[in-house]
Amino acid sequence: MIPLQAQTRVDIFEQIFLVFLGLGTLVGVVVIAYTLYNAYKYRDTGDETSDEARPTLGELPTGGEGGKKLFLSFGLSAIIVISLIIWTYGMLLYVEDPSNEIPDEDSIEVQVTGEGFAWFYEYENGAESTATMTVPENTAVHIDVTGGDVWHTFGVPDLRVKADAIPGEHDRTWFMTGEAGDTHEVKCFELCGDGHTQMTGQIEVVSQEEYEQFLEDEAPDDGGSGDENSSNETDDGNGDDEENGGNETDDTEEAGNETESGGDD
């Protein structure tokens, strides 16, 4: 139903909008045309010879031929409406969870926190950034949004992305990135305080190589424990040397005492 790797949330919403617009326009044209046709057909011409062809005041119209036209119109309307509901529901299921269409290897996940009139991002390897979210090109980005202080709303207008950032709760959504070099403005869609208008940021789309380099550069430093161990080993070595040196000194003093005792004899 949906071509792989060709659909974004924006594409889906645009298709739904265009289908509803097209069907609404078609139904409107048909209804208005049929109304004008009947208004012309049953206009008052002053000719009294065709009275039996006109509907009587207060009479329930049957639609002609024993009501066949009426039932036909209701049947077609029901088929169109039910089909439209089923199709729209399937499209919205894809918007909510595209995991069946987009492989995991073609997607990444970013934790988003809104706090203190700023946006904070944490990536899968623990790398962190503020204000600017860096993402690889042509990739599905799943975001898990929460708040750190008050209610915020993470919004990307041109990608039609919106997720509530509420302390203690998590709101998940996703979007597709475009080509490297694209940027998208991030705004807060919830009035959150004095700095609400300054709570902005951007999404920067880079190549896969640049994204991997970014993760490597911003990854947490795990070398601290190794330095501490090295320092402890050094301390242990110094301590042993001092103890050994102290023992040697004591032995020397004992030998000197024995020599002095021999001289007295």
PDB file of C-alpha atoms in Angstrom:
ATOM      1  CA  MET A   1       0.000   0.000   0.000  1.00  0.00           C
ATOM      2  CA  ILE A   2       2.890   2.343   0.832  1.00  0.00           C
ATOM      3  CA  PRO A   3       6.114   2.388  -1.252  1.00  0.00           C
ATOM      4  CA  LEU A   4       9.127   1.558   0.912  1.00  0.00           C
ATOM      5  CA  GLN A   5      11.553   4.363   1.796  1.00  0.00           C
ATOM      6  CA  ALA A   6       9.458   6.863  -0.150  1.00  0.00           C
ATOM      7  CA  GLN A   7       7.015   7.968   2.510  1.00  0.00           C
ATOM      8  CA  THR A   8       7.467  10.409   5.341  1.00  0.00           C
ATOM      9  CA  ARG A   9       4.903  11.673   7.810  1.00  0.00           C
ATOM     10  CA  VAL A  10       4.582  14.770   5.632  1.00  0.00           C
ATOM     11  CA  ASP A  11       3.913  12.637   2.537  1.00  0.00           C
ATOM     12  CA  ILE A  12       1.198  10.670   4.347  1.00  0.00           C
ATOM     13  CA  PHE A  13      -0.586  13.761   5.658  1.00  0.00           C
ATOM     14  CA  GLU A  14      -0.411  15.378   2.227  1.00  0.00           C
ATOM     15  CA  GLN A  15      -1.920  12.296   0.587  1.00  0.00           C
ATOM     16  CA  ILE A  16      -4.739  12.172   3.131  1.00  0.00           C
ATOM     17  CA  PHE A  17      -5.405  15.874   2.639  1.00  0.00           C
ATOM     18  CA  LEU A  18      -5.417  15.607  -1.158  1.00  0.00           C
ATOM     19  CA  VAL A  19      -7.741  12.580  -1.140  1.00  0.00           C
ATOM     20  CA  PHE A  20     -10.217  14.302   1.176  1.00  0.00           C
ATOM     21  CA  LEU A  21      -9.963  17.496  -0.868  1.00  0.00           C
ATOM     22  CA  GLY A  22     -10.526  15.635  -4.137  1.00  0.00           C
ATOM     23  CA  LEU A  23     -13.487  13.604  -2.883  1.00  0.00           C
ATOM     24  CA  GLY A  24     -15.020  16.632  -1.181  1.00  0.00           C
ATOM     25  CA  THR A  25     -14.717  18.657  -4.347  1.00  0.00           C
ATOM     26  CA  LEU A  26     -16.200  15.845  -6.454  1.00  0.00           C
ATOM     27  CA  VAL A  27     -19.149  15.341  -4.101  1.00  0.00           C
ATOM     28  CA  GLY A  28     -19.750  19.080  -3.923  1.00  0.00           C
ATOM     29  CA  VAL A  29     -19.757  19.435  -7.705  1.00  0.00           C
ATOM     30  CA  VAL A  30     -22.172  16.497  -8.120  1.00  0.00           C
ATOM     31  CA  VAL A  31     -24.569  17.727  -5.427  1.00  0.00           C
ATOM     32  CA  ILE A  32     -24.598  21.318  -6.659  1.00  0.00           C
ATOM     33  CA  ALA A  33     -24.981  20.237 -10.310  1.00  0.00           C
ATOM     34  CA  TYR A  34     -27.862  17.899  -9.454  1.00  0.00           C
ATOM     35  CA  THR A  35     -29.554  20.618  -7.391  1.00  0.00           C
ATOM     36  CA  LEU A  36     -29.271  23.135 -10.227  1.00  0.00           C
ATOM     37  CA  TYR A  37     -30.541  20.544 -12.699  1.00  0.00           C
ATOM     38  CA  ASN A  38     -33.662  19.868 -10.630  1.00  0.00           C
ATOM     39  CA  ALA A  39     -34.183  23.562 -10.001  1.00  0.00           C
ATOM     40  CA  TYR A  40     -34.168  24.121 -13.743  1.00  0.00           C
ATOM     41  CA  LYS A  41     -36.260  21.039 -14.499  1.00  0.00           C
ATOM     42  CA  TYR A  42     -39.012  21.920 -12.030  1.00  0.00           C
ATOM     43  CA  ARG A  43     -38.971  25.662 -12.549  1.00  0.00           C
ATOM     44  CA  ASP A  44     -42.273  27.485 -12.753  1.00  0.00           C
ATOM     45  CA  THR A  45     -42.991  28.140 -16.424  1.00  0.00           C
ATOM     46  CA  GLY A  46     -46.688  28.913 -16.021  1.00  0.00           C
ATOM     47  CA  ASP A  47     -47.600  25.779 -17.964  1.00  0.00           C
ATOM     48  CA  GLU A  48     -50.289  23.870 -16.047  1.00  0.00           C
ATOM     49  CA  THR A  49     -50.195  20.819 -18.346  1.00  0.00           C
ATOM     50  CA  SER A  50     -47.229  19.130 -16.603  1.00  0.00           C
ATOM     51  CA  ASP A  51     -48.449  19.237 -12.989  1.00  0.00           C
ATOM     52  CA  GLU A  52     -48.199  15.467 -12.415  1.00  0.00           C
ATOM     53  CA  ALA A  53     -44.468  15.551 -13.161  1.00  0.00           C
ATOM     54  CA  ARG A  54     -43.867  18.025 -10.322  1.00  0.00           C
ATOM     55  CA  PRO A  55     -43.485  17.004  -6.658  1.00  0.00           C
ATOM     56  CA  THR A  56     -46.397  17.923  -4.423  1.00  0.00           C
ATOM     57  CA  LEU A  57     -45.831  20.198  -1.432  1.00  0.00           C
ATOM     58  CA  GLY A  58     -45.252  18.051   1.676  1.00  0.00           C
ATOM     59  CA  GLU A  59     -44.702  14.849  -0.316  1.00  0.00           C
ATOM     60  CA  LEU A  60     -41.628  12.734   0.474  1.00  0.00           C
ATOM     61  CA  PRO A  61     -39.661  12.387  -2.772  1.00  0.00           C
ATOM     62  CA  THR A  62     -38.875   8.816  -3.769  1.00  0.00           C
ATOM     63  CA  GLY A  63     -36.136   9.643  -6.227  1.00  0.00           C
ATOM     64  CA  GLY A  64     -38.047   8.165  -9.114  1.00  0.00           C
ATOM     65  CA  GLU A  65     -38.659   4.552 -10.146  1.00  0.00           C
ATOM     66  CA  GLY A  66     -39.914   3.477  -6.734  1.00  0.00           C
ATOM     67  CA  GLY A  67     -37.000   4.956  -4.802  1.00  0.00           C
ATOM     68  CA  LYS A  68     -34.227   3.153  -6.711  1.00  0.00           C
ATOM     69  CA  LYS A  69     -32.244   6.342  -7.221  1.00  0.00           C
ATOM     70  CA  LEU A  70     -32.489   7.158  -3.520  1.00  0.00           C
ATOM     71  CA  PHE A  71     -31.188   3.752  -2.416  1.00  0.00           C
ATOM     72  CA  LEU A  72     -28.494   3.817  -5.084  1.00  0.00           C
ATOM     73  CA  SER A  73     -27.184   7.179  -3.850  1.00  0.00           C
ATOM     74  CA  PHE A  74     -27.174   5.981  -0.229  1.00  0.00           C
ATOM     75  CA  GLY A  75     -25.374   2.770  -1.207  1.00  0.00           C
ATOM     76  CA  LEU A  76     -22.657   4.552  -3.165  1.00  0.00           C
ATOM     77  CA  SER A  77     -22.173   7.066  -0.354  1.00  0.00           C
ATOM     78  CA  ALA A  78     -21.791   4.272   2.219  1.00  0.00           C
ATOM     79  CA  ILE A  79     -19.214   2.445   0.079  1.00  0.00           C
ATOM     80  CA  ILE A  80     -17.173   5.629  -0.440  1.00  0.00           C
ATOM     81  CA  VAL A  81     -17.253   6.625   3.239  1.00  0.00           C
ATOM     82  CA  ILE A  82     -16.363   3.158   4.580  1.00  0.00           C
ATOM     83  CA  SER A  83     -13.536   2.745   2.054  1.00  0.00           C
ATOM     84  CA  LEU A  84     -12.213   6.182   2.965  1.00  0.00           C
ATOM     85  CA  ILE A  85     -12.245   5.348   6.694  1.00  0.00           C
ATOM     86  CA  ILE A  86     -10.383   2.062   6.179  1.00  0.00           C
ATOM     87  CA  TRP A  87      -7.765   3.650   3.904  1.00  0.00           C
ATOM     88  CA  THR A  88      -7.208   6.595   6.249  1.00  0.00           C
ATOM     89  CA  TYR A  89      -6.899   4.315   9.277  1.00  0.00           C
ATOM     90  CA  GLY A  90      -4.235   2.252   7.524  1.00  0.00           C
ATOM     91  CA  MET A  91      -2.275   5.382   6.604  1.00  0.00           C
ATOM     92  CA  LEU A  92      -2.426   6.703  10.164  1.00  0.00           C
ATOM     93  CA  LEU A  93      -1.206   3.350  11.517  1.00  0.00           C
ATOM     94  CA  TYR A  94       1.882   3.808   9.350  1.00  0.00           C
ATOM     95  CA  VAL A  95       2.336   7.322  10.705  1.00  0.00           C
ATOM     96  CA  GLU A  96       2.203   6.050  14.295  1.00  0.00           C
ATOM     97  CA  ASP A  97       4.501   3.062  13.793  1.00  0.00           C
ATOM     98  CA  PRO A  98       6.435   2.587  10.532  1.00  0.00           C
ATOM     99  CA  SER A  99       8.550  -0.275  11.931  1.00  0.00           C
ATOM    100  CA  ASN A 100       6.960  -2.798   9.575  1.00  0.00           C
ATOM    101  CA  GLU A 101       8.007  -0.720   6.554  1.00  0.00           C
ATOM    102  CA  ILE A 102      11.330   0.792   7.669  1.00  0.00           C
ATOM    103  CA  PRO A 103      14.110  -1.638   8.758  1.00  0.00           C
ATOM    104  CA  ASP A 104      15.817  -1.007  12.110  1.00  0.00           C
ATOM    105  CA  GLU A 105      19.194  -0.572  10.417  1.00  0.00           C
ATOM    106  CA  ASP A 106      17.772   2.404   8.506  1.00  0.00           C
ATOM    107  CA  SER A 107      16.683   4.242  11.649  1.00  0.00           C
ATOM    108  CA  ILE A 108      18.187   5.843  14.767  1.00  0.00           C
ATOM    109  CA  GLU A 109      16.766   6.897  18.139  1.00  0.00           C
ATOM    110  CA  VAL A 110      17.335  10.192  19.936  1.00  0.00           C
ATOM    111  CA  GLN A 111      16.247  11.125  23.469  1.00  0.00           C
ATOM    112  CA  VAL A 112      14.910  14.702  23.625  1.00  0.00           C
ATOM    113  CA  THR A 113      14.513  16.681  26.853  1.00  0.00           C
ATOM    114  CA  GLY A 114      13.041  20.155  27.110  1.00  0.00           C
ATOM    115  CA  GLU A 115      14.287  22.025  30.153  1.00  0.00           C
ATOM    116  CA  GLY A 116      15.224  25.578  31.082  1.00  0.00           C
ATOM    117  CA  PHE A 117      14.098  26.982  27.711  1.00  0.00           C
ATOM    118  CA  ALA A 118      16.510  24.746  25.779  1.00  0.00           C
ATOM    119  CA  TRP A 119      16.474  21.379  24.015  1.00  0.00           C
ATOM    120  CA  PHE A 120      18.889  18.633  25.048  1.00  0.00           C
ATOM    121  CA  TYR A 121      19.578  15.563  22.876  1.00  0.00           C
ATOM    122  CA  GLU A 122      21.104  12.210  23.808  1.00  0.00           C
ATOM    123  CA  TYR A 123      22.066   9.687  21.135  1.00  0.00           C
ATOM    124  CA  GLU A 124      22.279   5.900  21.206  1.00  0.00           C
ATOM    125  CA  ASN A 125      25.967   5.756  22.176  1.00  0.00           C
ATOM    126  CA  GLY A 126      25.554   8.299  25.000  1.00  0.00           C
ATOM    127  CA  ALA A 127      26.704  11.314  22.971  1.00  0.00           C
ATOM    128  CA  GLU A 128      24.929  14.554  23.872  1.00  0.00           C
ATOM    129  CA  SER A 129      24.233  17.907  22.241  1.00  0.00           C
ATOM    130  CA  THR A 130      22.254  21.040  23.022  1.00  0.00           C
ATOM    131  CA  ALA A 131      19.981  23.076  20.736  1.00  0.00           C
ATOM    132  CA  THR A 132      21.171  21.357  17.524  1.00  0.00           C
ATOM    133  CA  MET A 133      20.187  17.758  16.730  1.00  0.00           C
ATOM    134  CA  THR A 134      22.585  16.158  14.266  1.00  0.00           C
ATOM    135  CA  VAL A 135      21.111  13.330  12.168  1.00  0.00           C
ATOM    136  CA  PRO A 136      22.257  11.298   9.132  1.00  0.00           C
ATOM    137  CA  GLU A 137      20.689  11.768   5.717  1.00  0.00           C
ATOM    138  CA  ASN A 138      17.835   9.610   4.396  1.00  0.00           C
ATOM    139  CA  THR A 139      17.178   8.010   7.773  1.00  0.00           C
ATOM    140  CA  ALA A 140      14.139   7.506   9.986  1.00  0.00           C
ATOM    141  CA  VAL A 141      14.679   9.290  13.311  1.00  0.00           C
ATOM    142  CA  HIS A 142      12.636   8.040  16.269  1.00  0.00           C
ATOM    143  CA  ILE A 143      12.521  10.559  19.116  1.00  0.00           C
ATOM    144  CA  ASP A 144      11.535   9.957  22.742  1.00  0.00           C
ATOM    145  CA  VAL A 145      10.500  13.321  24.191  1.00  0.00           C
ATOM    146  CA  THR A 146      10.160  14.302  27.848  1.00  0.00           C
ATOM    147  CA  GLY A 147      10.385  17.426  30.015  1.00  0.00           C
ATOM    148  CA  GLY A 148      12.749  18.276  32.830  1.00  0.00           C
ATOM    149  CA  ASP A 149      10.965  21.129  34.578  1.00  0.00           C
ATOM    150  CA  VAL A 150       7.623  22.306  33.151  1.00  0.00           C
ATOM    151  CA  TRP A 151       5.461  21.391  30.165  1.00  0.00           C
ATOM    152  CA  HIS A 152       7.023  22.003  26.750  1.00  0.00           C
ATOM    153  CA  THR A 153       6.175  20.772  23.254  1.00  0.00           C
ATOM    154  CA  PHE A 154       8.865  19.768  20.770  1.00  0.00           C
ATOM    155  CA  GLY A 155       7.825  20.948  17.312  1.00  0.00           C
ATOM    156  CA  VAL A 156       9.374  20.983  13.839  1.00  0.00           C
ATOM    157  CA  PRO A 157       6.969  22.986  11.628  1.00  0.00           C
ATOM    158  CA  ASP A 158       8.243  22.048   8.161  1.00  0.00           C
ATOM    159  CA  LEU A 159       8.386  18.326   9.068  1.00  0.00           C
ATOM    160  CA  ARG A 160       4.982  18.498  10.784  1.00  0.00           C
ATOM    161  CA  VAL A 161       6.440  16.912  13.916  1.00  0.00           C
ATOM    162  CA  LYS A 162       4.946  17.622  17.331  1.00  0.00           C
ATOM    163  CA  ALA A 163       5.485  15.808  20.645  1.00  0.00           C
ATOM    164  CA  ASP A 164       4.655  16.868  24.202  1.00  0.00           C
ATOM    165  CA  ALA A 165       7.598  17.241  26.597  1.00  0.00           C
ATOM    166  CA  ILE A 166       6.019  16.585  30.006  1.00  0.00           C
ATOM    167  CA  PRO A 167       8.073  15.802  33.153  1.00  0.00           C
ATOM    168  CA  GLY A 168       7.732  12.145  34.097  1.00  0.00           C
ATOM    169  CA  GLU A 169       6.116  11.175  30.782  1.00  0.00           C
ATOM    170  CA  HIS A 170       7.436  10.144  27.372  1.00  0.00           C
ATOM    171  CA  ASP A 171       5.938  10.952  23.977  1.00  0.00           C
ATOM    172  CA  ARG A 172       7.325   9.112  20.961  1.00  0.00           C
ATOM    173  CA  THR A 173       7.174  10.119  17.309  1.00  0.00           C
ATOM    174  CA  TRP A 174       9.402   9.971  14.219  1.00  0.00           C
ATOM    175  CA  PHE A 175      10.377  11.741  11.035  1.00  0.00           C
ATOM    176  CA  MET A 176      12.437  11.108   7.908  1.00  0.00           C
ATOM    177  CA  THR A 177      15.556  13.118   7.182  1.00  0.00           C
ATOM    178  CA  GLY A 178      16.317  14.463   3.723  1.00  0.00           C
ATOM    179  CA  GLU A 179      19.563  15.167   1.938  1.00  0.00           C
ATOM    180  CA  ALA A 180      22.768  16.231   3.682  1.00  0.00           C
ATOM    181  CA  GLY A 181      22.882  19.983   4.188  1.00  0.00           C
ATOM    182  CA  ASP A 182      19.183  20.363   5.043  1.00  0.00           C
ATOM    183  CA  THR A 183      18.259  22.191   8.241  1.00  0.00           C
ATOM    184  CA  HIS A 184      14.921  22.313  10.050  1.00  0.00           C
ATOM    185  CA  GLU A 185      13.911  24.799  12.722  1.00  0.00           C
ATOM    186  CA  VAL A 186      12.839  23.496  16.130  1.00  0.00           C
ATOM    187  CA  LYS A 187      10.323  25.441  18.227  1.00  0.00           C
ATOM    188  CA  CYS A 188       8.435  25.049  21.483  1.00  0.00           C
ATOM    189  CA  PHE A 189       4.687  24.830  20.834  1.00  0.00           C
ATOM    190  CA  GLU A 190       3.704  25.152  24.508  1.00  0.00           C
ATOM    191  CA  LEU A 191       3.694  28.466  26.405  1.00  0.00           C
ATOM    192  CA  CYS A 192       6.244  27.519  29.063  1.00  0.00           C
ATOM    193  CA  GLY A 193       7.476  30.760  30.632  1.00  0.00           C
ATOM    194  CA  ASP A 194       9.401  33.960  30.046  1.00  0.00           C
ATOM    195  CA  GLY A 195      11.922  32.304  27.725  1.00  0.00           C
ATOM    196  CA  HIS A 196       9.351  30.502  25.581  1.00  0.00           C
ATOM    197  CA  THR A 197      10.102  32.448  22.390  1.00  0.00           C
ATOM    198  CA  GLN A 198      13.843  31.817  22.798  1.00  0.00           C
ATOM    199  CA  MET A 199      13.362  28.049  23.187  1.00  0.00           C
ATOM    200  CA  THR A 200      14.430  27.253  19.639  1.00  0.00           C
ATOM    201  CA  GLY A 201      16.938  24.982  17.950  1.00  0.00           C
ATOM    202  CA  GLN A 202      17.567  23.193  14.694  1.00  0.00           C
ATOM    203  CA  ILE A 203      17.928  19.780  13.142  1.00  0.00           C
ATOM    204  CA  GLU A 204      21.037  19.493  10.993  1.00  0.00           C
ATOM    205  CA  VAL A 205      21.186  16.741   8.366  1.00  0.00           C
ATOM    206  CA  VAL A 206      24.693  15.459   7.566  1.00  0.00           C
ATOM    207  CA  SER A 207      26.201  12.581   5.629  1.00  0.00           C
ATOM    208  CA  GLN A 208      26.544   9.168   7.262  1.00  0.00           C
ATOM    209  CA  GLU A 209      30.302   9.607   7.622  1.00  0.00           C
ATOM    210  CA  GLU A 210      29.914  12.993   9.302  1.00  0.00           C
ATOM    211  CA  TYR A 211      27.273  11.586  11.627  1.00  0.00           C
ATOM    212  CA  GLU A 212      29.512   8.703  12.711  1.00  0.00           C
ATOM    213  CA  GLN A 213      32.363  11.158  13.294  1.00  0.00           C
ATOM    214  CA  PHE A 214      30.019  13.348  15.353  1.00  0.00           C
ATOM    215  CA  LEU A 215      29.045  10.390  17.554  1.00  0.00           C
ATOM    216  CA  GLU A 216      32.704   9.493  18.039  1.00  0.00           C
ATOM    217  CA  ASP A 217      33.687  13.045  18.950  1.00  0.00           C
ATOM    218  CA  GLU A 218      30.789  13.544  21.377  1.00  0.00           C
ATOM    219  CA  ALA A 219      30.853  10.084  22.952  1.00  0.00           C
ATOM    220  CA  PRO A 220      31.392   9.968  26.725  1.00  0.00           C
ATOM    221  CA  ASP A 221      35.044   9.614  27.816  1.00  0.00           C
ATOM    222  CA  ASP A 222      35.565   6.165  29.360  1.00  0.00           C
ATOM    223  CA  GLY A 223      39.301   6.613  29.995  1.00  0.00           C
ATOM    224  CA  GLY A 224      38.970   8.027  33.506  1.00  0.00           C
ATOM    225  CA  SER A 225      38.893   4.651  35.271  1.00  0.00           C
ATOM    226  CA  GLY A 226      42.047   3.527  33.485  1.00  0.00           C
ATOM    227  CA  ASP A 227      43.965   6.593  34.685  1.00  0.00           C
ATOM    228  CA  GLU A 228      42.826   5.995  38.245  1.00  0.00           C
ATOM    229  CA  ASN A 229      43.997   2.382  38.103  1.00  0.00           C
ATOM    230  CA  SER A 230      47.354   3.475  36.734  1.00  0.00           C
ATOM    231  CA  SER A 231      47.675   5.994  39.543  1.00  0.00           C
ATOM    232  CA  ASN A 232      46.831   3.349  42.124  1.00  0.00           C
ATOM    233  CA  GLU A 233      49.429   1.002  40.667  1.00  0.00           C
ATOM    234  CA  THR A 234      52.025   3.792  40.868  1.00  0.00           C
ATOM    235  CA  ASP A 235      51.112   4.490  44.460  1.00  0.00           C
ATOM    236  CA  ASP A 236      51.370   0.811  45.313  1.00  0.00           C
ATOM    237  CA  GLY A 237      54.798   0.627  43.705  1.00  0.00           C
ATOM    238  CA  ASN A 238      56.048   3.660  45.617  1.00  0.00           C
ATOM    239  CA  GLY A 239      54.692   2.316  48.871  1.00  0.00           C
ATOM    240  CA  ASP A 240      56.438  -1.008  48.395  1.00  0.00           C
ATOM    241  CA  ASP A 241      59.703   0.726  47.594  1.00  0.00           C
ATOM    242  CA  GLU A 242      59.447   2.856  50.708  1.00  0.00           C
ATOM    243  CA  GLU A 243      58.746  -0.166  52.872  1.00  0.00           C
ATOM    244  CA  ASN A 244      61.631  -2.090  51.343  1.00  0.00           C
ATOM    245  CA  GLY A 245      63.889   0.918  51.730  1.00  0.00           C
ATOM    246  CA  GLY A 246      62.885   1.211  55.376  1.00  0.00           C
ATOM    247  CA  ASN A 247      63.692  -2.444  56.026  1.00  0.00           C
ATOM    248  CA  GLU A 248      67.121  -2.118  54.413  1.00  0.00           C
ATOM    249  CA  THR A 249      67.895   0.889  56.611  1.00  0.00           C
ATOM    250  CA  ASP A 250      66.917  -1.054  59.731  1.00  0.00           C
ATOM    251  CA  ASP A 251      69.179  -3.933  58.711  1.00  0.00           C
ATOM    252  CA  THR A 252      72.098  -1.547  58.222  1.00  0.00           C
ATOM    253  CA  GLU A 253      71.587  -0.039  61.647  1.00  0.00           C
ATOM    254  CA  GLU A 254      71.521  -3.508  63.240  1.00  0.00           C
ATOM    255  CA  ALA A 255      74.799  -4.441  61.474  1.00  0.00           C
ATOM    256  CA  GLY A 256      76.405  -1.238  62.779  1.00  0.00           C
ATOM    257  CA  ASN A 257      75.367  -2.056  66.327  1.00  0.00           C
ATOM    258  CA  GLU A 258      76.877  -5.539  66.072  1.00  0.00           C
ATOM    259  CA  THR A 259      80.179  -4.032  64.853  1.00  0.00           C
ATOM    260  CA  GLU A 260      80.312  -1.627  67.765  1.00  0.00           C
ATOM    261  CA  SER A 261      79.687  -4.456  70.222  1.00  0.00           C
ATOM    262  CA  GLY A 262      82.617  -6.404  68.721  1.00  0.00           C
ATOM    263  CA  GLY A 263      84.951  -3.439  69.198  1.00  0.00           C
ATOM    264  CA  ASP A 264      84.136  -3.239  72.907  1.00  0.00           C
ATOM    265  CA  ASP A 265      85.067  -6.827  73.377  1.00  0.00           C
TER     266      ASP A 265
END
